[in-house]
Coordinates of C-alpha atoms and ligand atoms in Angstrom, one line a residue:
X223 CA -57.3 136.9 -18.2
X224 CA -60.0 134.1 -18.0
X225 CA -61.3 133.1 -22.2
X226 CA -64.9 134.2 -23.2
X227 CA -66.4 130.7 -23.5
X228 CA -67.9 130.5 -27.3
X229 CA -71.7 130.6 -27.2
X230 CA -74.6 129.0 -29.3
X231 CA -76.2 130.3 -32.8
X232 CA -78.5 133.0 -32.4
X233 CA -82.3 131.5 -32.6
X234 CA -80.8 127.9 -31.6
X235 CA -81.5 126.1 -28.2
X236 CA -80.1 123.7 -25.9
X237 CA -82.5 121.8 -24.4
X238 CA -81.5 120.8 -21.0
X239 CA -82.8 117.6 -18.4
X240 CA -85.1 120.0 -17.2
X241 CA -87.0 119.9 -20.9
X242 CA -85.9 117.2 -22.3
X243 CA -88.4 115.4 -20.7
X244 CA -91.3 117.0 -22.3
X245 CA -90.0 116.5 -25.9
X246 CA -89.6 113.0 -24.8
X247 CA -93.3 112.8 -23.6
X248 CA -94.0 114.8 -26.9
X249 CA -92.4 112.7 -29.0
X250 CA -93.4 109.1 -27.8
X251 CA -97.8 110.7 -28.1
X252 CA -96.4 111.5 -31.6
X253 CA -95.3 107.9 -32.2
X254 CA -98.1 105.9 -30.7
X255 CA -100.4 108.1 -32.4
X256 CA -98.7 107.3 -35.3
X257 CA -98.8 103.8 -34.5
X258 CA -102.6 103.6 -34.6
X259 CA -102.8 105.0 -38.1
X260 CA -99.8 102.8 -39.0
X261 CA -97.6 105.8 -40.1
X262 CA -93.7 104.2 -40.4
X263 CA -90.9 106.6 -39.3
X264 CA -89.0 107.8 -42.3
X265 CA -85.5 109.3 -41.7
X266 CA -83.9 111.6 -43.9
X267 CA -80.1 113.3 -44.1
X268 CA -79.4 116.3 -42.2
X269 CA -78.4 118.3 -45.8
X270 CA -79.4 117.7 -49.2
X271 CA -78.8 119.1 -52.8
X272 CA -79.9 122.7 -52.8
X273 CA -81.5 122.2 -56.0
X274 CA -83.7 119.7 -54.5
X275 CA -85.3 122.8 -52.4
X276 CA -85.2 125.1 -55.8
X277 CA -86.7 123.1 -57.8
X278 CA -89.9 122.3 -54.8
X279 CA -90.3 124.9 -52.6
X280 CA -90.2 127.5 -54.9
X281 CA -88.0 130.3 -55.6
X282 CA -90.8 133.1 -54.9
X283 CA -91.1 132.0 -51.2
X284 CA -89.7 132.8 -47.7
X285 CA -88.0 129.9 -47.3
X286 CA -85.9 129.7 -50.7
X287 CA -86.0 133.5 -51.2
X288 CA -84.1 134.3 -47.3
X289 CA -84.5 131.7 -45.5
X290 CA -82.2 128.8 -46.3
X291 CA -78.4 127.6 -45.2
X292 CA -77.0 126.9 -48.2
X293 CA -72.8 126.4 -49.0
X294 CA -71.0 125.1 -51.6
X295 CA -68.4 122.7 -50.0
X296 CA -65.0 121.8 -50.9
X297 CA -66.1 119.6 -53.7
X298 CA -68.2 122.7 -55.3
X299 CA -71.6 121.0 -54.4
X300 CA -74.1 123.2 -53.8
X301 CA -75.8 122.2 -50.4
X302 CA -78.5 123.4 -48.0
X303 CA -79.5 122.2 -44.5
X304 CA -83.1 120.9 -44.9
X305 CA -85.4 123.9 -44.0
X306 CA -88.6 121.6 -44.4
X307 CA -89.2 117.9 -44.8
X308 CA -91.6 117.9 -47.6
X309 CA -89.1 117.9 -50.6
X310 CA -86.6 115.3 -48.6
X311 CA -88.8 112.4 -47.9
X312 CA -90.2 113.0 -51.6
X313 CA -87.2 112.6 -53.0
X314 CA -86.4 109.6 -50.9
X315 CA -90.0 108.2 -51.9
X316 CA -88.5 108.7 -55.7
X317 CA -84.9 107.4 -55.6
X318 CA -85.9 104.4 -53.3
X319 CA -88.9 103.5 -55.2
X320 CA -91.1 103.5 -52.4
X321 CA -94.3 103.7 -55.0
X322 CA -93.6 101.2 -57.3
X323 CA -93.4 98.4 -54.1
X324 CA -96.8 99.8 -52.1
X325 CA -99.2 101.7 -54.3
X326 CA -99.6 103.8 -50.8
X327 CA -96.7 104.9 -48.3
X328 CA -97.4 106.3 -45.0
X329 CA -94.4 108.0 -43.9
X330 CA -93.9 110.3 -40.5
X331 CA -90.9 112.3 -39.2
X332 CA -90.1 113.9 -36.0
X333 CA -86.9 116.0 -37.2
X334 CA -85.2 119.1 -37.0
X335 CA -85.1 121.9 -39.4
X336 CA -83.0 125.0 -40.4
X337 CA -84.2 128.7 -41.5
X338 CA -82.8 131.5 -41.3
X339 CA -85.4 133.8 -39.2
X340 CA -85.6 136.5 -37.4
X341 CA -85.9 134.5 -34.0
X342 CA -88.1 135.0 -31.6
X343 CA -90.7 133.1 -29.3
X344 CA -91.9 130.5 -31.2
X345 CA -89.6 131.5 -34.2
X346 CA -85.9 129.8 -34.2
X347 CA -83.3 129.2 -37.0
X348 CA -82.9 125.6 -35.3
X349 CA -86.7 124.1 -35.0
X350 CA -88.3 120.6 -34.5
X351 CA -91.1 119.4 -36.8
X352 CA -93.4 116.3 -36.6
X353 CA -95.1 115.5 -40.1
X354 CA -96.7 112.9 -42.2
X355 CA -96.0 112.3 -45.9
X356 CA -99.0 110.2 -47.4
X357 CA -98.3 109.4 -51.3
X358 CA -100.6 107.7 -53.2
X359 CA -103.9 108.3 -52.9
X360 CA -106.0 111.2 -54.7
X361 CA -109.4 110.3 -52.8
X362 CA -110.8 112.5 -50.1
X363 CA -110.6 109.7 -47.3
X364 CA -107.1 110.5 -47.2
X365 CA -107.5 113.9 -46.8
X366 CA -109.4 113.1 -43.9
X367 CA -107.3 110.4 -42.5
X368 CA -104.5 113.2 -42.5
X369 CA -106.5 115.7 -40.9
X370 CA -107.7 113.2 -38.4
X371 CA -104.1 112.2 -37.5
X372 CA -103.3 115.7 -36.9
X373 CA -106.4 116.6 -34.9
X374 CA -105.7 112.8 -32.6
X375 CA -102.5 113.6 -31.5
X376 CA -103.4 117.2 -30.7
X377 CA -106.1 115.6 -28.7
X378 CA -103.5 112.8 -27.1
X379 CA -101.7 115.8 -26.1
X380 CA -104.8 117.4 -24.4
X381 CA -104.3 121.0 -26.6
X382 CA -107.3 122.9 -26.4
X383 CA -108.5 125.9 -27.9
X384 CA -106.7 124.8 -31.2
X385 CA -109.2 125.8 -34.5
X386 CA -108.7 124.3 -37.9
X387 CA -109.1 126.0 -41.0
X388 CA -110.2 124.4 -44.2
X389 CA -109.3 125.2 -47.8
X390 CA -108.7 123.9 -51.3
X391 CA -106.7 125.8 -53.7
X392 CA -108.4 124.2 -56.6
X393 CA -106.1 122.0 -59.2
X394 CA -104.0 123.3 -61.8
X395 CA -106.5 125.1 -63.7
X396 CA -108.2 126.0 -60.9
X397 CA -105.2 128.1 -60.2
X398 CA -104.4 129.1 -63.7
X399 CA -107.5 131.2 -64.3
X400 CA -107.6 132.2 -60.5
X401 CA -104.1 133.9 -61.2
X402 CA -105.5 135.7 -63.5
X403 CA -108.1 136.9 -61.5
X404 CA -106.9 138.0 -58.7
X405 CA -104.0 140.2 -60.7
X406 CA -107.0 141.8 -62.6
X407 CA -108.3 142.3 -59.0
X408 CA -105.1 144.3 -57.9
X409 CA -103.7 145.9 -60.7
X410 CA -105.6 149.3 -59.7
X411 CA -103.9 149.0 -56.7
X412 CA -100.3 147.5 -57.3
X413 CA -98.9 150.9 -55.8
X414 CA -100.3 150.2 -52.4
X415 CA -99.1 146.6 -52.4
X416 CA -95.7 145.9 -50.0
X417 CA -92.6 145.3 -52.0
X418 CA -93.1 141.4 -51.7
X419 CA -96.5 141.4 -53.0
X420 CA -95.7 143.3 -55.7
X421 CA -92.7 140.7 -56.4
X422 CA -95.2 138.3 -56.0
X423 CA -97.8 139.6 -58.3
X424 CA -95.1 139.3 -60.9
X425 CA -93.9 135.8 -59.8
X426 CA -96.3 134.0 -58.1
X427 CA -99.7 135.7 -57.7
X428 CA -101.7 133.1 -55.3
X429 CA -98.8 133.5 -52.8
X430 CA -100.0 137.2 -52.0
X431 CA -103.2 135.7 -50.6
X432 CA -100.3 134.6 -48.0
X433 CA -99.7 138.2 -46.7
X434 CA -99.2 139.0 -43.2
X435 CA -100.3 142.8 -44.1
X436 CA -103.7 143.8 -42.5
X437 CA -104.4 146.4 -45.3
X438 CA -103.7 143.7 -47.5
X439 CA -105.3 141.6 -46.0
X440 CA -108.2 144.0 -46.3
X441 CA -108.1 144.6 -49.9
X442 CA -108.5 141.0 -50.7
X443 CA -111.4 140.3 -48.6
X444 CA -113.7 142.0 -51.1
X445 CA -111.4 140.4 -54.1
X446 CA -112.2 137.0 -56.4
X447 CA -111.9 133.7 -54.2
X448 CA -110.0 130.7 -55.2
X449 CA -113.5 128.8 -54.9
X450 CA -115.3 130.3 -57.3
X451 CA -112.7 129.2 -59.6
X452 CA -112.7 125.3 -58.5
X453 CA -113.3 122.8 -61.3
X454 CA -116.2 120.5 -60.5
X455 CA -114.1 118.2 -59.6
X456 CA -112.1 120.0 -57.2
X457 CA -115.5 120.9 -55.9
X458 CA -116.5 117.4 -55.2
X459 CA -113.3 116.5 -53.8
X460 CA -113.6 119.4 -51.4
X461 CA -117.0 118.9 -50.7
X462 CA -116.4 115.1 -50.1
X463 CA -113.9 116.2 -47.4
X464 CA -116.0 118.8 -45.7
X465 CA -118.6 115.6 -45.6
X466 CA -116.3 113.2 -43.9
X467 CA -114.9 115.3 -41.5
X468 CA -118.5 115.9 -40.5
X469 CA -119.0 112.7 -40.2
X470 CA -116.0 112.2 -37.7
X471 CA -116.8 115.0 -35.5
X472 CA -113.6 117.0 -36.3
X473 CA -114.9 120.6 -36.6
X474 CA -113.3 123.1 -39.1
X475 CA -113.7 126.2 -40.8
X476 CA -113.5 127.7 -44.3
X477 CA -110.9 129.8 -44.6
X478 CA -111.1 131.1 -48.2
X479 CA -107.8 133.0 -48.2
X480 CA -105.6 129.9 -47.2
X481 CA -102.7 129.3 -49.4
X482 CA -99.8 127.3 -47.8
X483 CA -96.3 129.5 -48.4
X484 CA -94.9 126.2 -50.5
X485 CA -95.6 126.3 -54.4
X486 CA -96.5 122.7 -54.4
X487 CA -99.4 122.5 -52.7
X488 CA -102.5 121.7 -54.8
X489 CA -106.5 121.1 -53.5
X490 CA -106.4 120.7 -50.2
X491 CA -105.3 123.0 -47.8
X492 CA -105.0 123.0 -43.5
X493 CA -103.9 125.5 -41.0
X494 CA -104.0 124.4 -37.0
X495 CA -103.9 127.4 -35.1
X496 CA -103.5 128.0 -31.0
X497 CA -105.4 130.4 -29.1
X498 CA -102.7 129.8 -26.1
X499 CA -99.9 131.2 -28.4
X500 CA -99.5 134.9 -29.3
X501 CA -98.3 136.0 -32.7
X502 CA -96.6 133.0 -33.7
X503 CA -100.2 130.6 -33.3
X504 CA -99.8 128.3 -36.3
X505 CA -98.8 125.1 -35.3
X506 CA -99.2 122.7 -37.9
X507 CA -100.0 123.5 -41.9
X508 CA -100.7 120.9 -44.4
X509 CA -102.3 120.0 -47.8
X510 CA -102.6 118.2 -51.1
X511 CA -99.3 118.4 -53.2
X512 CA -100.4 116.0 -56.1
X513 CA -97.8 117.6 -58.4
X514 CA -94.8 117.3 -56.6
X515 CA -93.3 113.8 -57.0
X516 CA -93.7 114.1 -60.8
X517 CA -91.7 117.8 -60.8
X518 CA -89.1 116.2 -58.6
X519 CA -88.3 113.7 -61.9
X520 CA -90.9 110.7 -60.3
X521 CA -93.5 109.1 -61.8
X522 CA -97.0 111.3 -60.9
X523 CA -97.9 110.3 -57.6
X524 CA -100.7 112.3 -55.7
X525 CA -100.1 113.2 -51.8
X526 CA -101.0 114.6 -49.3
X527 CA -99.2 115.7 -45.4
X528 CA -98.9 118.3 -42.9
X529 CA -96.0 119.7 -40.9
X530 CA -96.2 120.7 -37.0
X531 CA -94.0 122.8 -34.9
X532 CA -92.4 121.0 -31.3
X533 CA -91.6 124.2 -30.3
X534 CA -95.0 125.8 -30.6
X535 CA -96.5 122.4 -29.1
X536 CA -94.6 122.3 -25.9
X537 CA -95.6 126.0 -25.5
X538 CA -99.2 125.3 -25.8
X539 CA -98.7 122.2 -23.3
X540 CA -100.8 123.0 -20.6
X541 CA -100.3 119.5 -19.0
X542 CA -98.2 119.6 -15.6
X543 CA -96.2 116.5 -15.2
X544 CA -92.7 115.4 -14.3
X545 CA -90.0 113.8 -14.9
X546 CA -89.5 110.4 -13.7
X547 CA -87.2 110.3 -10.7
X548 CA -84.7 108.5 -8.8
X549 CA -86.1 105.5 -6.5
X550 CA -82.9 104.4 -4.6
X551 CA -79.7 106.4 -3.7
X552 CA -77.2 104.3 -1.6
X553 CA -75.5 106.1 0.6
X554 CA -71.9 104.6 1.6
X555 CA -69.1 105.4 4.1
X556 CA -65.7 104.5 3.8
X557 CA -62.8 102.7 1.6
X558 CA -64.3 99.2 2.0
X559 CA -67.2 99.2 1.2
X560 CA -67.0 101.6 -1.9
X561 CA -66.6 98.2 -4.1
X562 CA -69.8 96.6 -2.3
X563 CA -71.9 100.0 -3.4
X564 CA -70.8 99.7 -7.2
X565 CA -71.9 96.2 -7.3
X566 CA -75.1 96.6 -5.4
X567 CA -76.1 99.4 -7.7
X568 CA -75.2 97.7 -11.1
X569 CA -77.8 94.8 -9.5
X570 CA -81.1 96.8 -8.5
X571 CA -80.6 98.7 -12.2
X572 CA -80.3 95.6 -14.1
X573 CA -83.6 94.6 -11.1
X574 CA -85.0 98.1 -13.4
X575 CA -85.1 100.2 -9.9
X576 CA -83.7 103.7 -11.0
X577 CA -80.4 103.9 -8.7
X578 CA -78.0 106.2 -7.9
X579 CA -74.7 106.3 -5.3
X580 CA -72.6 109.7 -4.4
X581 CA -69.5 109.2 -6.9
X582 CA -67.7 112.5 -5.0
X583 CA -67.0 110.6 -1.8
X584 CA -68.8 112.8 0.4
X585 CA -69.8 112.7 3.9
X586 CA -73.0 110.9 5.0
X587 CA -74.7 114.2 5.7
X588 CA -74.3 115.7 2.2
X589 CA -74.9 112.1 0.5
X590 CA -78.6 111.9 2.6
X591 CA -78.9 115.6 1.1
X592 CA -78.7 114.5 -2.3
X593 CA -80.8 111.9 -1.7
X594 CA -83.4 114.2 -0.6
X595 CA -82.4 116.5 -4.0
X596 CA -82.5 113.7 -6.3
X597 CA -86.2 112.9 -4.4
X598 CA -85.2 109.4 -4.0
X599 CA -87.8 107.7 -2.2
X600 CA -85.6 105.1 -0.2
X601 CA -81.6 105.2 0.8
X602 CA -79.6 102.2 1.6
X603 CA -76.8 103.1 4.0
X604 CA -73.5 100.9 4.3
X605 CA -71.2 102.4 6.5
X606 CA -68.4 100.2 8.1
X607 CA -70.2 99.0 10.9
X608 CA -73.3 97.6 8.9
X609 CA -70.5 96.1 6.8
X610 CA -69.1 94.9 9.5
X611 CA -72.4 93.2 10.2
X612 CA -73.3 92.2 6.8
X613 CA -76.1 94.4 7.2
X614 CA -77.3 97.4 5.4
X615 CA -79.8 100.3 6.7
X616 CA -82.6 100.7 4.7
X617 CA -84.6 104.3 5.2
X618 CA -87.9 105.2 3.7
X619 CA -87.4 109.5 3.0
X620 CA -90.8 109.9 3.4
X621 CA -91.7 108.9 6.6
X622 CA -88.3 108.3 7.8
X623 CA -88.7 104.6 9.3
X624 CA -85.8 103.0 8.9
X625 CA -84.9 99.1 8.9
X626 CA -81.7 96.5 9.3
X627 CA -82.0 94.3 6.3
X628 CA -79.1 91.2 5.9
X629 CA -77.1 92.4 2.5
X630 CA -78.4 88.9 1.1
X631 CA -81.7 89.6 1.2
X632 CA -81.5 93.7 -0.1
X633 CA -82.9 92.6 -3.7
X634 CA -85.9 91.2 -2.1
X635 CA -86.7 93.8 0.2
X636 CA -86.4 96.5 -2.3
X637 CA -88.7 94.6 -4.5
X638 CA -91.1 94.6 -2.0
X639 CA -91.3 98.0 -1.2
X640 CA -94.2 100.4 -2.8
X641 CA -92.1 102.4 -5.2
X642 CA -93.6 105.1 -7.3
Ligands
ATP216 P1 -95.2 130.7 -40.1 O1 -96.3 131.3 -40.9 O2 -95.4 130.7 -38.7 O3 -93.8 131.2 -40.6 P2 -94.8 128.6 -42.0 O4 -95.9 128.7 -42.9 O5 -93.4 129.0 -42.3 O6 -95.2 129.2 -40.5 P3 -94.6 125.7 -42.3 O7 -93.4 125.8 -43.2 O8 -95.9 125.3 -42.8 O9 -94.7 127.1 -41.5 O10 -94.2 124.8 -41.0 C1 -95.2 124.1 -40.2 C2 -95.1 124.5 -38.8 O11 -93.7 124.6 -38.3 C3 -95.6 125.9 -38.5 O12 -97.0 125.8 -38.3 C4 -95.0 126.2 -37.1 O13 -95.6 125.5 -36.1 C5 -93.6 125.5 -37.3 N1 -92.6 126.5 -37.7 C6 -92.4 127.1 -38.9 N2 -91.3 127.9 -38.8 C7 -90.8 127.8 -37.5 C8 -89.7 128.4 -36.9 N3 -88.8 129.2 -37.5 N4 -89.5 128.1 -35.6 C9 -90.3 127.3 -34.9 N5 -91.4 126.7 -35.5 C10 -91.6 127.0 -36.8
MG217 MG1 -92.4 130.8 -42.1

């Protein structure tokens, strides 16, 4: 009886050659994009303290509430893979003291992420997330220069049909007396509110402005909006931001209902949504969270970032290119001159030409067709004959001339032949 073979976690994904490619592409617009804003690469473990999540995130949402991979190990810690970035590289910012040796840090990730989701397109319990962390600054030109880094690499990956939407959820007593608000708003109509809103109402009250519930949705269309409730400061700040994204062309729209699903947020908020992507068309969220460091035990420290989703990227990709292919497959027959073929290889890759030689000791015939597979562009034959001659045939796939070339001078001939 042959074994079941053991299969992946529902909602994870292998990502094969015939992908990989694309996150590559992905990955390296991400970091020369991030280059040009000088954004450094921060790296962060895999797992952290579970408290660290509790004590950010938020009890009251998704993420803590169902979402997380938490364990307690065999020491009795109580650990959680990361299910969002935000809370990590803060916490690194604190305990390496990032702030006190640059008054601003500029951090990016490109890193996976754990929640556990009902999976579906778009939706896994293993995802991918590029983000920026900027801490520092409390001025509106960061704002902007966080935005704008969003926006450019959207743009450097040629994503149309992407809208942004604009908030600010006001500073703390902004908030405060918007709370209040909105709960006088919907106490008539608490019995008509889904179970979680109703949670939230209790808990959290700005989070039900988060709802996914048309009716809801609905109902607080007509109710009190966090603007009216801005401080003239957070006014100005918002204003100043609507002002300088003007300025730089990148278009937006007020979205007065944006909340981010994190409790940390403060002021400024962002969505990036994809017309090319069906219910799951957020791909990147971000905003101010200018509480944050100082409720993770750091010294108050203002910041501002966004998070965006690979996945959802590379389903939005449009662009239709491929990946780079093999340039020279050597075809060889016989005992004596398998050595030659090892060597010659190992020589045109350390020459940078992208090689490969049948390692299955197959005929001629089934080596030229996996030449032609591989879409190598030229083969080099050594039989026994042309070893016998010091000679090696040289054949061009596509047109299928073919030439004798001395083995001494092979390096120089490839290197003078029009590869792609
Ligand atoms: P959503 O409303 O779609 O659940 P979210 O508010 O939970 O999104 P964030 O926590 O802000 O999302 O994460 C930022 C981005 O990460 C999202 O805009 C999305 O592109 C991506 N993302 C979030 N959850 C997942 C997931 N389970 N699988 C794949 N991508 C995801
Ligand atoms: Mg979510």
């Amino acid at each position: 009886m042959s074994k079941r073979p053991i299969r992946s976690i529902k909602g994870t994904q292998d990502i094969l050659p015939d992908q990989s490619f694309r996150w590559q592409a992905l990955e390296s617009i991400i970091r020369d994009t991030m280059d040009k804003y000088n954004y450094h690469e921060i790296r962060t473990p895999a797992f952290e303290n579970t408290a660290l999540f509790l004590h950010s995130v938020g009890e009251e949402t998704d993420i803590v509430s169902k979402e997380m991979y938490s364990w307690e190990d065999q020491g009795g810690e109580n650990l959680t893979l990361k299910p969002e970035l935000t809370a990590p590289v803060a916490r690194s910012f604190i305990q390496n003291n990032l702030g006190g040796l640059n008054p601003i840090n500029k951090l990016y990730y490109i890193d996976s992420l754990f929640r556990r989701e009902r999976p579906q397109k778009g939706r896994y319990r293993q995802f991918h997330q590029f983000g920026i962390e900027a801490f520092g600054s409390e001025f509106p030109e960061i704002d902007v220069e966080v935005i704008a880094l969003a926006m450019s690499t959207f743009k450097n990956l040629e994503l149309n049909g992407l809208t942004l939407e604009l908030n600010s959820i006001g500073s703390k007593d902004c908030r405060d007396n918007f709370r209040k608000a909105i709960k006088e708003y919907l106490k008539p109509n608490f019995d008509k509110l889904s179970e979680t809103s109703q949670t939230r109402f209790n808990k959290n009250p700005l989070r039900i402005l988060d709802t996914k519930s048309p009716d809801e949705k609905r109902l607080l269309k007509d109710g009190p909006k966090i603007s009216d409730y801005w401080t003239s400061d957070d006014k100005n700040h918002f204003n100043e931001v609507c002002e300088l994204l003007d300025k730089i062309n990148i278009k937006f729209e007020l979205s007065p209902n944006l909340v981010r699903g994190l409790d940390y947020y403060t002021r400024t908020t962002f969505e990036v949504t994809s017309n090319l992507l069906g219910a799951q068309n957020a791909i990147c969220g971000g905003g101010r969270y200018d509480g944050l460091v100082e409720q993770l035990g750091g010294k108050p420290t203002p910041g501002i970032g966004f998070a965006a989703g690979m996945e959802r990227l590379l389903l939005a990709d449009q662009r239709n290119f491929e990946p780079t292919k093999s340039q020279i497959y050597i075809v060889g027959l016989g005992d004596s001159v398998r050595s030659l073929i090892v060597n010659l290889a190992e020589e045109l890759r350390k020459n940078n030409f992208r090689t490969n030689f049948d390692v299955l000791r197959r005929s001629i015939k089934s080596q030229m067709r996996d030449a032609n597979k591989l879409d190598a562009q030229y083969v080099i034959i050594i039989g026994e004959e042309e070893l016998s001659k010091n000679i090696a045939t040289i054949k061009d796939l596509s047109s299928g001339d073919q030439k004798e070339i001395p083995f001494e001078s092979i390096l120089n001939h490839i290197k003078s032949l029009p590869l792609k």
